[in-house]
Amino acid sequence: MDAKLVLEGKEFEFPVLVGTENEVGIDFTKLRPRTGAIGLDPGFGNTGSCRSTITFINGEKGILRYRGYPIEEVAEAATFEEVCYLLIFGHLPTRGELETFSDQLTHHSMIHESLKKFFDDFPPTAHPMMILSAMVASLSAFYTRAGETEDVDLNIIRLLAKAKTIAAYSFKRSVGQPFVYPRNDLSYTENFLHMLFAVPAEPYNVSPVMDRVLNLLLILHADHEQNCSTATVRVVGSSQANLFAAVSAGIAALWGPLHGGANQRVIEMLGMIRDDGKDYKKYVGKAKDKDDDFRLMGFGHRVYKNFDPRATILKKAADELLGELGIDDPLLEIAKHLEEIALEDEYFLERKLYPNVDFYSGILYRAMGLPTDMYTVMFALGRLPGWIAQWKEMREDPRARISRPRQIYTGEAQRPYVPLDLRVESRSTEPELVKV
Ligand code: ACO
């Protein structure tokens, strides 16, 4: 099958690719060499940047699958360690493979004592996402063969194992408690909960409910094909920058409120609605008003145009967790009510805006006892296997090239340089005086 393009009266044919699930792509790899034109697609809403075997999404039908397995089944039965293995190595691990993998993840959990000292000098107000990104980039100072092929698998283990320790340490630092070292007798998620919530003076037993919910949260965030942060990891990795550098950039991309940072903003928004007398109409009105920057955080998605299956699972999990922990969180009721109102409103229906993964996740993190600025860190920890799997796939893809988009230039045409003496002042160069 070919696609025909007519440009200035001349006809060009381009090959059409069809994916496993019949999604259709026109291969424009040779568009510019053959036609002289480029494709212009700000935000890449129509651009496929790679072929991938990792994650499938059908946004119209609300389908998400990891390596072919439906998210609902994976979320119900798997552990996060299994999902990491599945995404990174392409198949579900056997018992033996899982044991070896879990053992490696445990035994690489500690971070270098020198890296631990880095935490000391960040200002107390430093956002933990900033700390996570900086610390992950710093791992390449400790593992200098980070770009070497023979060390790739070891560095993947190191990154997965140490990121949770870094995340837990940044939380401990923010609450002014001493760091708690990882334990080798605990699973990945148990170890993380232990490092987050244990205090040296008291014994700490990991609650099975918390462990189950943490597994669920991490699994639901584990991969989501070519989203903003994953695309960033691939772009940075395409220059052959090492794994730690590429993932550190992905963490920075995830931090933004339009992406993973939305989970923190959702809770802040729900709190604002509560404090403002639950004036839902006002906030829905603000979200619809084009002159107002306010958006319903946790609503809308570039790909999902029906429902986000992760949000459906998390809404149910929020009810269960709060019930089991005996927590009555008014923000959960506010979230549900807001969802109901928005989903009856023509504005949201027309634009196919539904709750996304970030809408209910914050309620769960809150019930677990985490402060709002840790929510996106939790997302990052969940997304790690996805970033790693995508980075590895790109590295192993013989078709992969350095990411280098083009542009349509709309600035000034050529003009002669004007020497400084001849330039006309267009605005005052007087510095503004500051009154003390
Ligand atoms: N509240 C109000 N209006 C919205 C919202 C929202 N949350 N989201 C989209 N819209 C409107 C836009 O104003 C636009 O309206 P228009 O057609 O009248 O101009 C229309 O819906 C389409 O929105 P776009 O911004 O063009 O959609 P895009 O695919 O570029 O953006 C995004 C998707 C960033 C997720 C957007 O829906 C948004 O800002 N949501 C809130 C932030 C959020 O929850 N982010 C998390 C996303 S999930 C994740 O990254 C893990």
mmCIF file of C-alpha atoms in Angstrom, residues 213-395:
data_model
loop_
_atom_site.group_PDB
_atom_site.id
_atom_site.type_symbol
_atom_site.label_atom_id
_atom_site.label_comp_id
_atom_site.label_asym_id
_atom_site.label_seq_id
_atom_site.Cartn_x
_atom_site.Cartn_y
_atom_site.Cartn_z
ATOM 1 C CA VAL A 213 -1.330 -0.153 46.459
ATOM 2 C CA LEU A 214 2.251 0.930 45.805
ATOM 3 C CA ASN A 215 2.706 -1.989 43.389
ATOM 4 C CA LEU A 216 -0.490 -0.980 41.625
ATOM 5 C CA LEU A 217 0.503 2.689 41.353
ATOM 6 C CA LEU A 218 3.972 1.904 40.013
ATOM 7 C CA ILE A 219 2.626 -0.658 37.522
ATOM 8 C CA LEU A 220 0.016 1.758 36.155
ATOM 9 C CA HIS A 221 2.701 4.372 35.513
ATOM 10 C CA ALA A 222 5.301 1.957 34.111
ATOM 11 C CA ASP A 223 5.100 2.868 30.417
ATOM 12 C CA HIS A 224 2.969 4.908 28.091
ATOM 13 C CA GLU A 225 4.680 4.790 24.696
ATOM 14 C CA GLN A 226 5.958 8.069 23.191
ATOM 15 C CA ASN A 227 4.762 10.608 25.795
ATOM 16 C CA CYS A 228 6.658 13.837 26.539
ATOM 17 C CA SER A 229 9.185 12.413 29.024
ATOM 18 C CA THR A 230 9.774 9.173 27.108
ATOM 19 C CA ALA A 231 10.266 11.088 23.876
ATOM 20 C CA THR A 232 12.773 13.228 25.812
ATOM 21 C CA VAL A 233 14.664 10.139 26.979
ATOM 22 C CA ARG A 234 14.814 8.907 23.382
ATOM 23 C CA VAL A 235 15.878 12.313 22.024
ATOM 24 C CA VAL A 236 18.674 12.678 24.579
ATOM 25 C CA GLY A 237 19.680 9.027 24.201
ATOM 26 C CA SER A 238 19.770 9.378 20.408
ATOM 27 C CA SER A 239 22.962 11.421 20.715
ATOM 28 C CA GLN A 240 24.414 8.372 22.523
ATOM 29 C CA ALA A 241 24.307 10.195 25.850
ATOM 30 C CA ASN A 242 24.415 7.596 28.620
ATOM 31 C CA LEU A 243 21.381 6.031 30.324
ATOM 32 C CA PHE A 244 21.635 8.126 33.503
ATOM 33 C CA ALA A 245 21.853 11.382 31.522
ATOM 34 C CA ALA A 246 18.914 10.432 29.289
ATOM 35 C CA VAL A 247 16.682 9.403 32.206
ATOM 36 C CA SER A 248 17.619 12.497 34.194
ATOM 37 C CA ALA A 249 16.308 14.570 31.255
ATOM 38 C CA GLY A 250 13.145 12.451 31.219
ATOM 39 C CA ILE A 251 12.584 13.212 34.898
ATOM 40 C CA ALA A 252 12.881 16.932 34.158
ATOM 41 C CA ALA A 253 10.302 16.621 31.362
ATOM 42 C CA LEU A 254 7.926 14.677 33.592
ATOM 43 C CA TRP A 255 8.030 17.387 36.246
ATOM 44 C CA GLY A 256 5.942 19.858 34.193
ATOM 45 C CA PRO A 257 2.298 20.397 35.242
ATOM 46 C CA LEU A 258 0.954 19.392 31.814
ATOM 47 C CA HIS A 259 2.620 15.982 32.235
ATOM 48 C CA GLY A 260 3.466 14.117 35.476
ATOM 49 C CA GLY A 261 3.444 17.287 37.562
ATOM 50 C CA ALA A 262 -0.342 17.297 37.129
ATOM 51 C CA ASN A 263 -0.802 14.843 40.033
ATOM 52 C CA GLN A 264 0.479 17.434 42.522
ATOM 53 C CA ARG A 265 -1.616 20.158 40.859
ATOM 54 C CA VAL A 266 -4.788 18.051 41.055
ATOM 55 C CA ILE A 267 -4.587 17.828 44.843
ATOM 56 C CA GLU A 268 -3.797 21.545 45.073
ATOM 57 C CA MET A 269 -6.811 22.268 42.852
ATOM 58 C CA LEU A 270 -9.142 20.029 44.893
ATOM 59 C CA GLY A 271 -7.921 21.746 48.069
ATOM 60 C CA MET A 272 -8.617 25.135 46.479
ATOM 61 C CA ILE A 273 -12.162 24.070 45.572
ATOM 62 C CA ARG A 274 -12.735 22.809 49.130
ATOM 63 C CA ASP A 275 -11.404 26.054 50.657
ATOM 64 C CA ASP A 276 -13.550 28.090 48.274
ATOM 65 C CA GLY A 277 -16.780 26.561 49.598
ATOM 66 C CA LYS A 278 -16.931 23.802 46.930
ATOM 67 C CA ASP A 279 -17.941 26.254 44.245
ATOM 68 C CA TYR A 280 -17.698 23.694 41.414
ATOM 69 C CA LYS A 281 -19.502 25.919 38.944
ATOM 70 C CA LYS A 282 -16.877 28.614 39.357
ATOM 71 C CA TYR A 283 -13.959 26.241 38.647
ATOM 72 C CA VAL A 284 -15.619 24.463 35.742
ATOM 73 C CA GLY A 285 -16.414 27.925 34.348
ATOM 74 C CA LYS A 286 -12.798 29.024 34.768
ATOM 75 C CA ALA A 287 -11.587 25.871 32.982
ATOM 76 C CA LYS A 288 -13.868 26.656 30.027
ATOM 77 C CA ASP A 289 -12.938 30.334 29.867
ATOM 78 C CA LYS A 290 -10.344 30.900 27.136
ATOM 79 C CA ASP A 291 -9.174 34.109 28.837
ATOM 80 C CA ASP A 292 -8.396 32.227 32.019
ATOM 81 C CA ASP A 293 -5.222 30.092 32.283
ATOM 82 C CA PHE A 294 -6.955 27.693 34.678
ATOM 83 C CA ARG A 295 -7.466 24.120 33.411
ATOM 84 C CA LEU A 296 -9.039 21.183 35.160
ATOM 85 C CA MET A 297 -5.865 19.413 36.211
ATOM 86 C CA GLY A 298 -5.934 15.654 35.713
ATOM 87 C CA PHE A 299 -8.384 16.096 32.825
ATOM 88 C CA GLY A 300 -7.693 15.578 29.122
ATOM 89 C CA HIS A 301 -5.097 13.574 27.273
ATOM 90 C CA ARG A 302 -3.370 13.753 23.912
ATOM 91 C CA VAL A 303 -4.137 10.104 23.169
ATOM 92 C CA TYR A 304 -7.130 8.996 25.267
ATOM 93 C CA LYS A 305 -10.393 10.275 23.770
ATOM 94 C CA ASN A 306 -12.802 8.032 25.631
ATOM 95 C CA PHE A 307 -11.405 7.072 29.004
ATOM 96 C CA ASP A 308 -7.991 6.467 30.505
ATOM 97 C CA PRO A 309 -8.065 2.857 31.789
ATOM 98 C CA ARG A 310 -5.503 3.769 34.462
ATOM 99 C CA ALA A 311 -7.858 6.403 35.917
ATOM 100 C CA THR A 312 -10.685 3.855 36.073
ATOM 101 C CA ILE A 313 -8.489 1.420 38.020
ATOM 102 C CA LEU A 314 -7.202 4.135 40.356
ATOM 103 C CA LYS A 315 -10.663 5.501 41.139
ATOM 104 C CA LYS A 316 -11.680 2.034 42.353
ATOM 105 C CA ALA A 317 -8.385 1.600 44.227
ATOM 106 C CA ALA A 318 -8.884 4.947 45.986
ATOM 107 C CA ASP A 319 -12.219 3.756 47.375
ATOM 108 C CA GLU A 320 -10.678 0.453 48.484
ATOM 109 C CA LEU A 321 -7.521 1.894 50.065
ATOM 110 C CA LEU A 322 -9.289 4.649 51.945
ATOM 111 C CA GLY A 323 -11.869 2.107 53.135
ATOM 112 C CA GLU A 324 -9.196 -0.350 54.330
ATOM 113 C CA LEU A 325 -7.172 2.373 56.042
ATOM 114 C CA GLY A 326 -10.309 3.917 57.558
ATOM 115 C CA ILE A 327 -9.577 7.309 55.987
ATOM 116 C CA ASP A 328 -12.355 9.721 55.111
ATOM 117 C CA ASP A 329 -10.744 12.168 52.698
ATOM 118 C CA PRO A 330 -13.084 14.980 51.616
ATOM 119 C CA LEU A 331 -10.907 15.513 48.531
ATOM 120 C CA LEU A 332 -12.013 12.130 47.138
ATOM 121 C CA GLU A 333 -15.658 13.207 47.247
ATOM 122 C CA ILE A 334 -14.758 16.553 45.675
ATOM 123 C CA ALA A 335 -12.843 14.769 42.894
ATOM 124 C CA LYS A 336 -15.779 12.449 42.153
ATOM 125 C CA HIS A 337 -18.244 15.302 42.133
ATOM 126 C CA LEU A 338 -16.056 17.407 39.877
ATOM 127 C CA GLU A 339 -15.691 14.483 37.470
ATOM 128 C CA GLU A 340 -19.478 14.025 37.399
ATOM 129 C CA ILE A 341 -20.115 17.712 36.668
ATOM 130 C CA ALA A 342 -17.419 17.913 33.988
ATOM 131 C CA LEU A 343 -18.623 14.760 32.259
ATOM 132 C CA GLU A 344 -22.115 16.236 31.904
ATOM 133 C CA ASP A 345 -20.798 19.468 30.434
ATOM 134 C CA GLU A 346 -20.902 20.025 26.669
ATOM 135 C CA TYR A 347 -17.431 21.666 26.701
ATOM 136 C CA PHE A 348 -15.723 18.530 28.079
ATOM 137 C CA LEU A 349 -17.849 16.116 26.053
ATOM 138 C CA GLU A 350 -17.189 17.893 22.764
ATOM 139 C CA ARG A 351 -13.460 17.936 23.367
ATOM 140 C CA LYS A 352 -13.429 14.368 24.712
ATOM 141 C CA LEU A 353 -11.804 15.404 27.988
ATOM 142 C CA TYR A 354 -11.849 12.669 30.640
ATOM 143 C CA PRO A 355 -9.951 12.104 33.900
ATOM 144 C CA ASN A 356 -6.407 10.920 33.235
ATOM 145 C CA VAL A 357 -4.037 8.860 35.426
ATOM 146 C CA ASP A 358 -3.188 11.916 37.528
ATOM 147 C CA PHE A 359 -6.763 12.667 38.597
ATOM 148 C CA TYR A 360 -7.053 10.005 41.308
ATOM 149 C CA SER A 361 -3.411 9.022 41.970
ATOM 150 C CA GLY A 362 -2.813 11.963 44.325
ATOM 151 C CA ILE A 363 -5.660 10.810 46.591
ATOM 152 C CA LEU A 364 -3.821 7.489 47.000
ATOM 153 C CA TYR A 365 -0.415 9.084 47.651
ATOM 154 C CA ARG A 366 -2.087 11.350 50.199
ATOM 155 C CA ALA A 367 -3.641 8.362 51.951
ATOM 156 C CA MET A 368 -0.191 6.743 52.036
ATOM 157 C CA GLY A 369 1.092 9.759 53.975
ATOM 158 C CA LEU A 370 3.192 11.379 51.248
ATOM 159 C CA PRO A 371 3.446 15.154 50.860
ATOM 160 C CA THR A 372 2.187 16.650 47.575
ATOM 161 C CA ASP A 373 5.620 17.448 46.160
ATOM 162 C CA MET A 374 6.528 13.726 46.324
ATOM 163 C CA TYR A 375 3.683 12.669 44.003
ATOM 164 C CA THR A 376 5.539 13.302 40.759
ATOM 165 C CA VAL A 377 8.587 11.535 42.197
ATOM 166 C CA MET A 378 6.361 8.471 42.691
ATOM 167 C CA PHE A 379 5.270 8.775 39.058
ATOM 168 C CA ALA A 380 8.926 8.979 37.975
ATOM 169 C CA LEU A 381 9.809 5.865 39.911
ATOM 170 C CA GLY A 382 6.949 4.015 38.237
ATOM 171 C CA ARG A 383 7.930 5.293 34.770
ATOM 172 C CA LEU A 384 11.590 4.199 35.111
ATOM 173 C CA PRO A 385 11.181 0.758 33.487
ATOM 174 C CA GLY A 386 9.380 2.366 30.558
ATOM 175 C CA TRP A 387 12.103 4.958 30.015
ATOM 176 C CA ILE A 388 14.763 2.251 30.290
ATOM 177 C CA ALA A 389 12.947 -0.125 27.914
ATOM 178 C CA GLN A 390 12.457 2.640 25.337
ATOM 179 C CA TRP A 391 16.088 3.794 25.640
ATOM 180 C CA LYS A 392 17.283 0.184 25.219
ATOM 181 C CA GLU A 393 14.997 -0.422 22.240
ATOM 182 C CA MET A 394 16.300 2.712 20.548
ATOM 183 C CA ARG A 395 19.901 1.753 21.253
#
